[in-house]
PDB file of C-alpha atoms in Angstrom:
ATOM      1  CA  MET A 478     -11.416 -24.201 -43.069  1.00 68.00           C
ATOM      2  CA  ASP A 479     -14.696 -25.578 -44.347  1.00 76.00           C
ATOM      3  CA  VAL A 480     -16.140 -28.561 -42.448  1.00 75.00           C
ATOM      4  CA  SER A 481     -18.190 -30.909 -44.595  1.00 78.00           C
ATOM      5  CA  LEU A 482     -21.334 -32.785 -43.615  1.00 76.00           C
ATOM      6  CA  GLU A 483     -19.293 -35.967 -43.823  1.00 75.00           C
ATOM      7  CA  ASP A 484     -16.732 -34.572 -41.366  1.00 70.00           C
ATOM      8  CA  SER A 485     -19.424 -33.514 -38.889  1.00 77.00           C
ATOM      9  CA  TYR A 486     -21.515 -36.675 -38.852  1.00 79.00           C
ATOM     10  CA  ASP A 487     -19.095 -39.449 -39.793  1.00 82.00           C
ATOM     11  CA  GLU A 488     -15.469 -38.639 -38.911  1.00 84.00           C
ATOM     12  CA  PHE A 489     -15.978 -36.517 -35.786  1.00 86.00           C
ATOM     13  CA  PRO A 490     -18.275 -38.937 -33.880  1.00 89.00           C
ATOM     14  CA  ARG A 491     -15.540 -41.582 -34.200  1.00 88.00           C
ATOM     15  CA  ILE A 492     -13.061 -39.482 -32.185  1.00 91.00           C
ATOM     16  CA  GLU A 493     -15.406 -37.281 -30.110  1.00 92.00           C
ATOM     17  CA  GLU A 494     -15.159 -39.268 -26.885  1.00 94.00           C
ATOM     18  CA  ALA A 495     -11.363 -39.545 -27.030  1.00 96.00           C
ATOM     19  CA  PHE A 496     -11.134 -35.851 -27.896  1.00 93.00           C
ATOM     20  CA  GLY A 497     -13.217 -35.001 -24.835  1.00 96.00           C
ATOM     21  CA  ARG A 498     -10.958 -37.104 -22.595  1.00 95.00           C
ATOM     22  CA  ALA A 499      -7.909 -35.324 -23.992  1.00 97.00           C
ATOM     23  CA  LEU A 500      -9.489 -31.946 -23.234  1.00 95.00           C
ATOM     24  CA  ASP A 501     -10.141 -33.037 -19.640  1.00 96.00           C
ATOM     25  CA  GLU A 502      -6.366 -33.298 -19.125  1.00 97.00           C
ATOM     26  CA  SER A 503      -4.824 -30.187 -17.588  1.00 97.00           C
ATOM     27  CA  LEU A 504      -2.212 -28.233 -19.532  1.00 97.00           C
ATOM     28  CA  ASP A 505      -0.662 -27.263 -16.168  1.00 97.00           C
ATOM     29  CA  PRO A 506      -1.468 -23.541 -16.289  1.00 96.00           C
ATOM     30  CA  ARG A 507       0.667 -21.175 -14.270  1.00 96.00           C
ATOM     31  CA  GLY A 508      -1.106 -19.709 -11.261  1.00 94.00           C
ATOM     32  CA  PRO A 509      -0.858 -16.346  -9.517  1.00 93.00           C
ATOM     33  CA  ASP A 510       2.523 -17.127  -7.925  1.00 96.00           C
ATOM     34  CA  VAL A 511       4.201 -16.835 -11.333  1.00 97.00           C
ATOM     35  CA  VAL A 512       4.443 -13.064 -10.864  1.00 97.00           C
ATOM     36  CA  TYR A 513       6.520 -13.512  -7.712  1.00 97.00           C
ATOM     37  CA  GLU A 514       8.687 -16.106  -9.442  1.00 97.00           C
ATOM     38  CA  VAL A 515       9.433 -13.548 -12.165  1.00 98.00           C
ATOM     39  CA  ALA A 516      10.281 -10.960  -9.496  1.00 98.00           C
ATOM     40  CA  GLY A 517      12.593 -13.430  -7.751  1.00 97.00           C
ATOM     41  CA  GLU A 518      14.408 -14.133 -11.024  1.00 97.00           C
ATOM     42  CA  LEU A 519      15.539 -10.501 -11.102  1.00 97.00           C
ATOM     43  CA  GLY A 520      18.089 -11.557  -8.490  1.00 97.00           C
ATOM     44  CA  LEU A 521      17.706  -8.416  -6.391  1.00 97.00           C
ATOM     45  CA  PRO A 522      18.789  -8.577  -2.739  1.00 97.00           C
ATOM     46  CA  PRO A 523      16.708  -8.116   0.414  1.00 96.00           C
ATOM     47  CA  GLY A 524      16.228  -4.440   1.152  1.00 96.00           C
ATOM     48  CA  THR A 525      15.643  -3.573  -2.509  1.00 97.00           C
ATOM     49  CA  LEU A 526      13.536  -0.396  -2.630  1.00 97.00           C
ATOM     50  CA  ALA A 527      10.315  -0.935  -4.556  1.00 97.00           C
ATOM     51  CA  VAL A 528       7.024   0.854  -5.094  1.00 97.00           C
ATOM     52  CA  ASP A 529       3.773  -0.861  -6.016  1.00 97.00           C
ATOM     53  CA  VAL A 530       1.927   1.594  -8.276  1.00 96.00           C
ATOM     54  CA  GLY A 531      -1.792   0.909  -7.986  1.00 94.00           C
ATOM     55  CA  CYS A 532      -1.315  -1.277  -4.924  1.00 94.00           C
ATOM     56  CA  GLY A 533      -5.022  -1.771  -4.292  1.00 92.00           C
ATOM     57  CA  GLU A 534      -5.570  -3.364  -0.907  1.00 93.00           C
ATOM     58  CA  GLY A 535      -1.861  -4.039  -0.390  1.00 93.00           C
ATOM     59  CA  ARG A 536      -1.553  -7.756  -1.107  1.00 94.00           C
ATOM     60  CA  ASP A 537       1.484  -7.418  -3.373  1.00 96.00           C
ATOM     61  CA  VAL A 538       3.144  -4.910  -1.033  1.00 95.00           C
ATOM     62  CA  ALA A 539       3.023  -7.530   1.701  1.00 94.00           C
ATOM     63  CA  ALA A 540       3.848 -10.499  -0.566  1.00 95.00           C
ATOM     64  CA  LEU A 541       6.958  -8.917  -2.100  1.00 96.00           C
ATOM     65  CA  HIS A 542       8.249  -8.026   1.343  1.00 95.00           C
ATOM     66  CA  GLU A 543       7.524 -11.462   2.820  1.00 95.00           C
ATOM     67  CA  ARG A 544       8.756 -13.512  -0.137  1.00 96.00           C
ATOM     68  CA  LEU A 545      11.744 -11.489  -1.302  1.00 97.00           C
ATOM     69  CA  GLY A 546      12.609  -9.208   1.595  1.00 96.00           C
ATOM     70  CA  TRP A 547      12.125  -6.069  -0.476  1.00 97.00           C
ATOM     71  CA  SER A 548      11.268  -2.777   1.179  1.00 96.00           C
ATOM     72  CA  VAL A 549       7.991  -1.953  -0.570  1.00 96.00           C
ATOM     73  CA  ALA A 550       5.749   1.115  -0.478  1.00 94.00           C
ATOM     74  CA  GLY A 551       2.298   1.234  -2.038  1.00 95.00           C
ATOM     75  CA  LEU A 552       0.594   3.983  -4.031  1.00 94.00           C
ATOM     76  CA  ASP A 553      -3.058   4.022  -5.011  1.00 93.00           C
ATOM     77  CA  PRO A 554      -5.485   6.787  -6.045  1.00 92.00           C
ATOM     78  CA  VAL A 555      -8.376   5.232  -4.064  1.00 92.00           C
ATOM     79  CA  ARG A 556      -8.251   6.089  -0.370  1.00 92.00           C
ATOM     80  CA  ARG A 557     -10.469   3.160   0.601  1.00 93.00           C
ATOM     81  CA  ASN A 558      -7.892   0.753  -0.832  1.00 91.00           C
ATOM     82  CA  LEU A 559      -5.181   2.300   1.330  1.00 92.00           C
ATOM     83  CA  GLU A 560      -7.364   2.076   4.435  1.00 92.00           C
ATOM     84  CA  VAL A 561      -7.965  -1.632   3.773  1.00 92.00           C
ATOM     85  CA  ALA A 562      -4.226  -2.152   3.203  1.00 90.00           C
ATOM     86  CA  ARG A 563      -3.387  -0.596   6.559  1.00 89.00           C
ATOM     87  CA  GLU A 564      -6.036  -2.651   8.334  1.00 89.00           C
ATOM     88  CA  GLY A 565      -5.055  -5.905   6.653  1.00 84.00           C
ATOM     89  CA  PHE A 566      -1.273  -5.710   6.662  1.00 83.00           C
ATOM     90  CA  GLY A 567      -0.406  -3.421   9.554  1.00 77.00           C
ATOM     91  CA  PRO A 568       1.807  -0.359   9.195  1.00 77.00           C
ATOM     92  CA  VAL A 569       2.692  -0.834   5.522  1.00 78.00           C
ATOM     93  CA  PRO A 570       3.911   2.393   3.893  1.00 85.00           C
ATOM     94  CA  VAL A 571       1.119   3.550   1.574  1.00 86.00           C
ATOM     95  CA  ALA A 572       0.161   6.903   0.069  1.00 90.00           C
ATOM     96  CA  VAL A 573      -2.283   8.415  -2.393  1.00 92.00           C
ATOM     97  CA  GLY A 574      -0.885   8.541  -5.925  1.00 91.00           C
ATOM     98  CA  GLY A 575      -1.208   7.335  -9.501  1.00 91.00           C
ATOM     99  CA  ILE A 576       1.167   6.363 -12.273  1.00 94.00           C
ATOM    100  CA  GLU A 577       0.786   9.611 -14.241  1.00 92.00           C
ATOM    101  CA  ALA A 578       2.022  11.739 -11.324  1.00 93.00           C
ATOM    102  CA  LEU A 579       4.128   9.670  -8.937  1.00 94.00           C
ATOM    103  CA  PRO A 580       4.795  11.460  -5.634  1.00 94.00           C
ATOM    104  CA  LEU A 581       8.444  10.353  -5.575  1.00 95.00           C
ATOM    105  CA  PRO A 582      11.741  12.086  -6.339  1.00 96.00           C
ATOM    106  CA  ASP A 583      13.852  11.231  -9.375  1.00 96.00           C
ATOM    107  CA  GLY A 584      15.757   7.944  -9.114  1.00 96.00           C
ATOM    108  CA  ALA A 585      14.054   7.022  -5.830  1.00 95.00           C
ATOM    109  CA  VAL A 586      13.500   3.267  -6.255  1.00 97.00           C
ATOM    110  CA  ASP A 587      15.116   0.109  -7.580  1.00 98.00           C
ATOM    111  CA  VAL A 588      11.864  -1.475  -8.780  1.00 98.00           C
ATOM    112  CA  VAL A 589       8.459  -0.264  -9.922  1.00 98.00           C
ATOM    113  CA  TRP A 590       5.730  -2.902  -9.627  1.00 98.00           C
ATOM    114  CA  CYS A 591       2.534  -2.271 -11.602  1.00 97.00           C
ATOM    115  CA  ARG A 592      -0.277  -4.824 -11.599  1.00 96.00           C
ATOM    116  CA  GLU A 593      -3.569  -4.576 -13.490  1.00 94.00           C
ATOM    117  CA  VAL A 594      -4.024  -0.817 -13.400  1.00 93.00           C
ATOM    118  CA  LEU A 595      -3.205   0.279 -16.950  1.00 94.00           C
ATOM    119  CA  SER A 596      -6.763  -0.043 -18.258  1.00 91.00           C
ATOM    120  CA  LEU A 597      -7.531   3.009 -16.101  1.00 88.00           C
ATOM    121  CA  VAL A 598      -4.597   5.139 -17.296  1.00 90.00           C
ATOM    122  CA  GLY A 599      -5.356   7.934 -19.756  1.00 87.00           C
ATOM    123  CA  ASP A 600      -1.865   8.375 -21.219  1.00 92.00           C
ATOM    124  CA  LEU A 601       0.336   5.268 -21.067  1.00 95.00           C
ATOM    125  CA  ALA A 602       3.448   7.010 -22.394  1.00 95.00           C
ATOM    126  CA  GLU A 603       3.120   9.750 -19.786  1.00 95.00           C
ATOM    127  CA  GLY A 604       2.653   7.168 -17.069  1.00 96.00           C
ATOM    128  CA  PHE A 605       5.749   5.233 -18.032  1.00 97.00           C
ATOM    129  CA  ALA A 606       7.784   8.397 -18.397  1.00 97.00           C
ATOM    130  CA  GLU A 607       7.002   8.822 -14.692  1.00 97.00           C
ATOM    131  CA  VAL A 608       8.070   5.223 -14.059  1.00 97.00           C
ATOM    132  CA  ARG A 609      11.375   5.900 -15.789  1.00 97.00           C
ATOM    133  CA  ARG A 610      11.848   9.104 -13.822  1.00 97.00           C
ATOM    134  CA  VAL A 611      11.507   7.473 -10.400  1.00 97.00           C
ATOM    135  CA  LEU A 612      13.679   4.475 -11.282  1.00 98.00           C
ATOM    136  CA  ARG A 613      17.362   4.659 -10.520  1.00 97.00           C
ATOM    137  CA  PRO A 614      19.666   4.128 -13.537  1.00 95.00           C
ATOM    138  CA  ALA A 615      19.547   0.424 -14.425  1.00 94.00           C
ATOM    139  CA  GLY A 616      16.391   0.049 -12.280  1.00 97.00           C
ATOM    140  CA  ARG A 617      13.714  -2.461 -13.199  1.00 98.00           C
ATOM    141  CA  ALA A 618       9.956  -2.477 -13.635  1.00 98.00           C
ATOM    142  CA  VAL A 619       7.552  -5.425 -13.561  1.00 98.00           C
ATOM    143  CA  VAL A 620       4.246  -4.816 -15.309  1.00 98.00           C
ATOM    144  CA  ILE A 621       1.429  -7.362 -15.016  1.00 98.00           C
ATOM    145  CA  GLN A 622      -1.459  -6.582 -17.336  1.00 97.00           C
ATOM    146  CA  VAL A 623      -4.346  -8.297 -19.082  1.00 96.00           C
ATOM    147  CA  CYS A 624      -4.379  -6.958 -22.654  1.00 96.00           C
ATOM    148  CA  ARG A 625      -6.958  -7.028 -25.394  1.00 94.00           C
ATOM    149  CA  THR A 626      -6.251  -9.205 -28.406  1.00 95.00           C
ATOM    150  CA  GLU A 627      -7.318  -9.090 -32.043  1.00 94.00           C
ATOM    151  CA  HIS A 628     -10.281 -11.308 -31.080  1.00 93.00           C
ATOM    152  CA  LEU A 629     -11.912  -8.570 -28.971  1.00 91.00           C
ATOM    153  CA  THR A 630     -14.224  -6.627 -31.262  1.00 87.00           C
ATOM    154  CA  ALA A 631     -14.709  -2.886 -30.927  1.00 84.00           C
ATOM    155  CA  ASP A 632     -18.324  -3.455 -29.836  1.00 83.00           C
ATOM    156  CA  ALA A 633     -17.252  -5.816 -27.058  1.00 83.00           C
ATOM    157  CA  ALA A 634     -14.500  -3.458 -25.893  1.00 82.00           C
ATOM    158  CA  SER A 635     -16.861  -0.482 -25.735  1.00 82.00           C
ATOM    159  CA  GLY A 636     -19.744  -2.462 -24.209  1.00 85.00           C
ATOM    160  CA  PRO A 637     -19.987  -3.692 -20.602  1.00 84.00           C
ATOM    161  CA  LEU A 638     -16.234  -4.306 -20.460  1.00 87.00           C
ATOM    162  CA  ALA A 639     -15.722  -0.542 -20.707  1.00 86.00           C
ATOM    163  CA  SER A 640     -16.811  -0.229 -17.072  1.00 83.00           C
ATOM    164  CA  LEU A 641     -13.368  -1.672 -16.234  1.00 84.00           C
ATOM    165  CA  GLY A 642     -11.502   0.833 -18.421  1.00 85.00           C
ATOM    166  CA  ASP A 643      -9.675   0.605 -21.738  1.00 89.00           C
ATOM    167  CA  HIS A 644      -7.499  -2.503 -21.908  1.00 92.00           C
ATOM    168  CA  PRO A 645      -4.347  -1.820 -23.933  1.00 94.00           C
ATOM    169  CA  SER A 646      -3.064  -4.116 -26.638  1.00 94.00           C
ATOM    170  CA  PHE A 647       0.415  -5.639 -26.584  1.00 96.00           C
ATOM    171  CA  ASP A 648       1.520  -3.218 -29.289  1.00 96.00           C
ATOM    172  CA  GLU A 649       0.188  -0.189 -27.404  1.00 96.00           C
ATOM    173  CA  LEU A 650       2.083  -1.200 -24.280  1.00 96.00           C
ATOM    174  CA  ALA A 651       5.296  -1.802 -26.193  1.00 97.00           C
ATOM    175  CA  ALA A 652       4.983   1.607 -27.882  1.00 97.00           C
ATOM    176  CA  ALA A 653       4.420   3.351 -24.528  1.00 97.00           C
ATOM    177  CA  PHE A 654       7.491   1.683 -23.030  1.00 97.00           C
ATOM    178  CA  ALA A 655       9.643   2.695 -26.000  1.00 97.00           C
ATOM    179  CA  THR A 656       8.383   6.294 -25.960  1.00 97.00           C
ATOM    180  CA  ALA A 657       9.235   6.514 -22.263  1.00 96.00           C
ATOM    181  CA  GLY A 658      12.758   5.223 -22.847  1.00 96.00           C
ATOM    182  CA  LEU A 659      12.272   1.877 -21.119  1.00 97.00           C
ATOM    183  CA  VAL A 660      13.718  -1.348 -22.509  1.00 97.00           C
ATOM    184  CA  VAL A 661      11.632  -4.541 -22.646  1.00 98.00           C
ATOM    185  CA  ASP A 662      13.871  -7.271 -21.230  1.00 97.00           C
ATOM    186  CA  GLU A 663      11.217  -9.983 -21.238  1.00 97.00           C
ATOM    187  CA  ARG A 664       7.573 -10.421 -22.189  1.00 97.00           C
ATOM    188  CA  ILE A 665       5.707 -13.452 -20.863  1.00 97.00           C
ATOM    189  CA  VAL A 666       2.367 -14.114 -22.540  1.00 97.00           C
ATOM    190  CA  LEU A 667       0.088 -16.017 -20.168  1.00 96.00           C
ATOM    191  CA  GLY A 668      -2.944 -16.078 -22.443  1.00 96.00           C
ATOM    192  CA  SER A 669      -5.754 -17.941 -20.681  1.00 96.00           C
ATOM    193  CA  GLU A 670      -3.534 -19.605 -18.050  1.00 96.00           C
ATOM    194  CA  GLY A 671      -4.760 -17.518 -15.116  1.00 94.00           C
ATOM    195  CA  GLY A 672      -8.359 -18.292 -16.017  1.00 94.00           C
ATOM    196  CA  GLU A 673      -7.645 -21.992 -16.504  1.00 95.00           C
ATOM    197  CA  TRP A 674      -5.857 -22.153 -13.142  1.00 96.00           C
ATOM    198  CA  GLY A 675      -8.820 -20.562 -11.398  1.00 94.00           C
ATOM    199  CA  GLU A 676     -11.337 -22.796 -13.162  1.00 94.00           C
ATOM    200  CA  GLU A 677      -9.446 -25.990 -12.395  1.00 95.00           C
ATOM    201  CA  GLY A 678      -9.061 -25.020  -8.746  1.00 94.00           C
ATOM    202  CA  SER A 679     -12.387 -23.448  -7.841  1.00 94.00           C
ATOM    203  CA  GLY A 680     -14.516 -23.090 -10.963  1.00 94.00           C
ATOM    204  CA  THR A 681     -14.064 -19.305 -11.062  1.00 92.00           C
ATOM    205  CA  ALA A 682     -14.581 -18.810 -14.795  1.00 92.00           C
ATOM    206  CA  GLY A 683     -17.584 -21.143 -14.886  1.00 94.00           C
ATOM    207  CA  HIS A 684     -19.260 -19.214 -12.082  1.00 96.00           C
ATOM    208  CA  ARG A 685     -18.596 -15.926 -13.861  1.00 96.00           C
ATOM    209  CA  LEU A 686     -20.090 -17.287 -17.082  1.00 96.00           C
ATOM    210  CA  LEU A 687     -23.220 -18.368 -15.216  1.00 97.00           C
ATOM    211  CA  HIS A 688     -23.447 -14.965 -13.524  1.00 98.00           C
ATOM    212  CA  ALA A 689     -23.039 -13.167 -16.863  1.00 97.00           C
ATOM    213  CA  ALA A 690     -25.852 -15.257 -18.352  1.00 97.00           C
ATOM    214  CA  ARG A 691     -28.171 -14.320 -15.487  1.00 98.00           C
ATOM    215  CA  LEU A 692     -27.219 -10.654 -15.657  1.00 98.00           C
ATOM    216  CA  LEU A 693     -27.932 -10.554 -19.380  1.00 97.00           C
ATOM    217  CA  ARG A 694     -31.195 -12.533 -19.160  1.00 98.00           C
ATOM    218  CA  ASP A 695     -32.845 -10.469 -16.434  1.00 98.00           C
ATOM    219  CA  PRO A 696     -30.946  -7.182 -16.031  1.00 97.00           C
ATOM    220  CA  GLU A 697     -33.766  -5.272 -14.335  1.00 98.00           C
ATOM    221  CA  ARG A 698     -33.859  -7.793 -11.490  1.00 98.00           C
ATOM    222  CA  TYR A 699     -30.322  -6.774 -10.505  1.00 98.00           C
ATOM    223  CA  VAL A 700     -30.550  -3.096 -11.493  1.00 98.00           C
ATOM    224  CA  ALA A 701     -33.559  -2.664  -9.197  1.00 98.00           C
ATOM    225  CA  ARG A 702     -31.643  -4.100  -6.263  1.00 98.00           C
ATOM    226  CA  PHE A 703     -28.121  -2.784  -6.784  1.00 98.00           C
ATOM    227  CA  GLY A 704     -28.403   0.120  -9.250  1.00 97.00           C
ATOM    228  CA  ARG A 705     -27.419   0.531 -12.887  1.00 96.00           C
ATOM    229  CA  THR A 706     -23.782   1.476 -12.221  1.00 94.00           C
ATOM    230  CA  ASN A 707     -23.124  -1.543 -10.017  1.00 96.00           C
ATOM    231  CA  TYR A 708     -24.903  -3.761 -12.540  1.00 96.00           C
ATOM    232  CA  GLU A 709     -22.572  -2.571 -15.325  1.00 94.00           C
ATOM    233  CA  ILE A 710     -19.494  -3.074 -13.143  1.00 94.00           C
ATOM    234  CA  MET A 711     -20.530  -6.620 -12.220  1.00 96.00           C
ATOM    235  CA  LEU A 712     -21.355  -7.534 -15.829  1.00 96.00           C
ATOM    236  CA  GLY A 713     -18.021  -6.118 -16.999  1.00 95.00           C
ATOM    237  CA  ASP A 714     -16.169  -8.111 -14.337  1.00 95.00           C
ATOM    238  CA  CYS A 715     -17.941 -11.334 -15.274  1.00 96.00           C
ATOM    239  CA  LEU A 716     -17.233 -10.852 -18.978  1.00 95.00           C
ATOM    240  CA  TRP A 717     -13.590 -10.020 -18.166  1.00 95.00           C
ATOM    241  CA  HIS A 718     -13.171 -13.538 -16.750  1.00 94.00           C
ATOM    242  CA  VAL A 719     -15.000 -15.141 -19.665  1.00 95.00           C
ATOM    243  CA  TYR A 720     -13.096 -13.178 -22.311  1.00 95.00           C
ATOM    244  CA  ARG A 721      -9.788 -14.108 -20.683  1.00 94.00           C
ATOM    245  CA  MET A 722     -10.702 -17.789 -21.055  1.00 94.00           C
ATOM    246  CA  ILE A 723     -11.610 -17.578 -24.753  1.00 94.00           C
ATOM    247  CA  GLY A 724      -8.745 -15.422 -26.009  1.00 94.00           C
ATOM    248  CA  LYS A 725     -10.376 -12.011 -26.277  1.00 95.00           C
ATOM    249  CA  LEU A 726      -8.129 -10.881 -23.423  1.00 96.00           C
ATOM    250  CA  SER A 727      -4.672 -12.228 -22.619  1.00 96.00           C
ATOM    251  CA  GLY A 728      -2.615 -12.122 -19.455  1.00 96.00           C
ATOM    252  CA  SER A 729       0.971 -10.893 -19.702  1.00 97.00           C
ATOM    253  CA  ILE A 730       4.020 -10.016 -17.621  1.00 98.00           C
ATOM    254  CA  TRP A 731       6.600  -7.491 -18.828  1.00 98.00           C
ATOM    255  CA  VAL A 732      10.043  -7.007 -17.319  1.00 98.00           C
ATOM    256  CA  LEU A 733      11.500  -3.591 -18.150  1.00 98.00           C
ATOM    257  CA  SER A 734      14.690  -1.744 -17.363  1.00 97.00           C
ATOM    258  CA  ARG A 735      15.763   1.866 -17.339  1.00 96.00           C
ATOM    259  CA  PRO A 736      19.024   2.281 -19.242  1.00 92.00           C
ATOM    260  CA  ALA A 737      21.814   3.944 -17.284  1.00 82.00           C
ATOM    261  CA  SER A 738      21.520   6.904 -19.619  1.00 66.00           C
ATOM    262  CA  ARG A 739      20.365   7.980 -23.032  1.00 54.00           C
ATOM    263  CA  PRO A 740      21.628  10.873 -25.184  1.00 45.00           C
ATOM    264  CA  ARG A 741      18.834  13.349 -24.564  1.00 49.00           C
ATOM    265  CA  ASP A 742      19.056  13.216 -20.772  1.00 45.00           C
ATOM    266  CA  LEU A 743      22.586  12.253 -19.849  1.00 37.00           C
ATOM    267  CA  GLY A 744      23.295  13.090 -16.264  1.00 40.00           C
ATOM    268  CA  THR A 745      19.766  12.409 -14.991  1.00 39.00           C
TER     269      THR A 745
END
């Protein structure tokens, strides 16, 4: 849409102040607890066997057990994460492992939980074939993932953000689920809500924008102190928060199920 000189300097000034006040009103974004609300809506009983694939430092392992009474184990390829999980949450069951080669027998769990790890996965279809394998028939999976949108240019995706991996698109995730034989029961698009929630509560996105500006204005100041690799990781992390606020990245939650059977592997 073309904006005329008349629109910019006559019409807009008449409503600018009221427009600003309207934008100061919260749209009530959903916060981080929405993922546990989605898990609770599955209606699974206490004692449900679950595995958190890419558990990081164990926060979701503990939260799912405390909130829902599930019996949760954690897998992560980074040993430091598992050490922190043990120190922070006591004797939680954790082990080294990644989504493309899950160290679990067939049909071992009722739920696979997977949060913000798919940008680091080389073959999504292979990873979710493993998810299907370890789920019991009619088992469920909850996948929480920030995805790239059509607004993220190729240059931006391959620039500093690449230090955080390759963020899949919605279509790429859906294709991987279908190839693996998993059914999408629900997709919840969060868009910028997580970023808005953090900004309204503690100014997270604003701080990250300020940090990104400083990193870009004087990179050698930070490279000299922390090294090039750490500089790139920090810049990527800051831009991740900014991009999530402006629609280049979008939060999402997917609820999947493993059908009881399918023709090519009846009996498994």
